Amino acid sequence: MQTFKPKKLILLTLGLFTPLVFTTSKVNAGSFGAEIFCTMRDGGNDHESSWDAAYTYIKKQKGGIFKVSPKQAAAQITESVIRDRESFSYCVEYLDKLHPNRKLIRDLQKEKERKEKERKEKENKRKKLEKELEESNADFSEETFERYSY
């Protein structure tokens, strides 16, 4: 039983310190990502280029198996700006672009799906009508009838 005690202690120590290491890098990446985003926006760059630069940096710094989603990165940037309001006071006005109107996006996606569904239904109806037309034409023989031949 004595040989298992040091192994358990090592595993317990690793289990406690591993999340702290990953959390610290995540916080630092989010903070510097916010600095990148805000500095670029304040310098006159558009939202897309600033967002791409910050998001790429956060993804690169995160590491590990799991990727950082755009929502998570936006939340990290927002959290960093709010947490350090004095340093990022000029950046608060740019945060609304990080969190677009989700309802509008969902509505646009539903409309796109509805149009795609209607298009497929029309295509299926057209194919069905063509098939029925071919079947009805197959019922008629290829022979021609002379109208005046009795």
PDB file of N, CA and C in Angstrom, residues 18 22 25-26 55 57-70 72-73 76:
ATOM      1  N   THR A  18      -2.686  21.595 -13.379  1.00  0.00           N
ATOM      2  CA  THR A  18      -2.907  21.629 -14.828  1.00  0.00           C
ATOM      3  C   THR A  18      -3.977  22.636 -15.230  1.00  0.00           C
ATOM      4  N   PHE A  22      -3.501  26.171 -17.806  1.00  0.00           N
ATOM      5  CA  PHE A  22      -4.270  26.442 -19.016  1.00  0.00           C
ATOM      6  C   PHE A  22      -5.154  27.670 -18.861  1.00  0.00           C
ATOM      7  N   SER A  25      -3.020  30.947 -19.339  1.00  0.00           N
ATOM      8  CA  SER A  25      -2.706  31.267 -20.735  1.00  0.00           C
ATOM      9  C   SER A  25      -3.943  31.754 -21.463  1.00  0.00           C
ATOM     10  N   LYS A  26      -5.103  31.219 -21.110  1.00  0.00           N
ATOM     11  CA  LYS A  26      -6.345  31.645 -21.736  1.00  0.00           C
ATOM     12  C   LYS A  26      -6.650  33.099 -21.389  1.00  0.00           C
ATOM     13  N   TYR A  55      -8.643  37.198 -33.187  1.00  0.00           N
ATOM     14  CA  TYR A  55      -9.106  35.805 -33.092  1.00  0.00           C
ATOM     15  C   TYR A  55      -7.978  34.841 -33.445  1.00  0.00           C
ATOM     16  N   TYR A  57      -4.799  35.343 -33.052  1.00  0.00           N
ATOM     17  CA  TYR A  57      -3.859  35.334 -31.927  1.00  0.00           C
ATOM     18  C   TYR A  57      -4.397  34.480 -30.779  1.00  0.00           C
ATOM     19  N   ILE A  58      -5.661  34.643 -30.446  1.00  0.00           N
ATOM     20  CA  ILE A  58      -6.246  33.883 -29.329  1.00  0.00           C
ATOM     21  C   ILE A  58      -6.226  32.389 -29.639  1.00  0.00           C
ATOM     22  N   LYS A  59      -6.579  32.016 -30.872  1.00  0.00           N
ATOM     23  CA  LYS A  59      -6.546  30.594 -31.248  1.00  0.00           C
ATOM     24  C   LYS A  59      -5.131  30.042 -31.156  1.00  0.00           C
ATOM     25  N   LYS A  60      -4.164  30.810 -31.617  1.00  0.00           N
ATOM     26  CA  LYS A  60      -2.769  30.369 -31.612  1.00  0.00           C
ATOM     27  C   LYS A  60      -2.263  30.185 -30.180  1.00  0.00           C
ATOM     28  N   GLN A  61      -2.621  31.081 -29.286  1.00  0.00           N
ATOM     29  CA  GLN A  61      -2.132  31.028 -27.910  1.00  0.00           C
ATOM     30  C   GLN A  61      -2.823  29.969 -27.069  1.00  0.00           C
ATOM     31  N   LYS A  62      -4.045  29.614 -27.434  1.00  0.00           N
ATOM     32  CA  LYS A  62      -4.818  28.670 -26.622  1.00  0.00           C
ATOM     33  C   LYS A  62      -4.165  27.304 -26.601  1.00  0.00           C
ATOM     34  N   GLY A  63      -3.851  26.758 -27.770  1.00  0.00           N
ATOM     35  CA  GLY A  63      -3.227  25.441 -27.833  1.00  0.00           C
ATOM     36  C   GLY A  63      -4.156  24.358 -27.308  1.00  0.00           C
ATOM     37  N   GLY A  64      -3.637  23.172 -27.156  1.00  0.00           N
ATOM     38  CA  GLY A  64      -4.429  22.068 -26.642  1.00  0.00           C
ATOM     39  C   GLY A  64      -5.248  21.394 -27.732  1.00  0.00           C
ATOM     40  N   ILE A  65      -6.086  20.478 -27.302  1.00  0.00           N
ATOM     41  CA  ILE A  65      -6.902  19.686 -28.226  1.00  0.00           C
ATOM     42  C   ILE A  65      -8.062  20.504 -28.761  1.00  0.00           C
ATOM     43  N   PHE A  66      -8.704  21.235 -27.892  1.00  0.00           N
ATOM     44  CA  PHE A  66      -9.922  21.936 -28.266  1.00  0.00           C
ATOM     45  C   PHE A  66      -9.614  23.329 -28.814  1.00  0.00           C
ATOM     46  N   LYS A  67     -10.341  23.691 -29.845  1.00  0.00           N
ATOM     47  CA  LYS A  67     -10.173  25.005 -30.469  1.00  0.00           C
ATOM     48  C   LYS A  67     -11.049  26.033 -29.746  1.00  0.00           C
ATOM     49  N   VAL A  68     -10.668  27.285 -29.868  1.00  0.00           N
ATOM     50  CA  VAL A  68     -11.456  28.376 -29.303  1.00  0.00           C
ATOM     51  C   VAL A  68     -12.479  28.785 -30.353  1.00  0.00           C
ATOM     52  N   SER A  69     -13.740  28.788 -29.986  1.00  0.00           N
ATOM     53  CA  SER A  69     -14.772  29.193 -30.936  1.00  0.00           C
ATOM     54  C   SER A  69     -14.794  30.715 -31.043  1.00  0.00           C
ATOM     55  N   PRO A  70     -15.366  31.235 -32.128  1.00  0.00           N
ATOM     56  CA  PRO A  70     -15.479  32.691 -32.246  1.00  0.00           C
ATOM     57  C   PRO A  70     -16.265  33.315 -31.091  1.00  0.00           C
ATOM     58  N   GLN A  72     -16.402  32.199 -27.989  1.00  0.00           N
ATOM     59  CA  GLN A  72     -15.539  32.218 -26.813  1.00  0.00           C
ATOM     60  C   GLN A  72     -14.501  33.334 -26.899  1.00  0.00           C
ATOM     61  N   ALA A  73     -13.930  33.504 -28.082  1.00  0.00           N
ATOM     62  CA  ALA A  73     -12.924  34.557 -28.255  1.00  0.00           C
ATOM     63  C   ALA A  73     -13.553  35.935 -28.076  1.00  0.00           C
ATOM     64  N   GLN A  76     -14.026  36.491 -24.460  1.00  0.00           N
ATOM     65  CA  GLN A  76     -12.761  36.798 -23.793  1.00  0.00           C
ATOM     66  C   GLN A  76     -12.358  38.254 -24.017  1.00  0.00           C
TER      67      GLN A  76
END
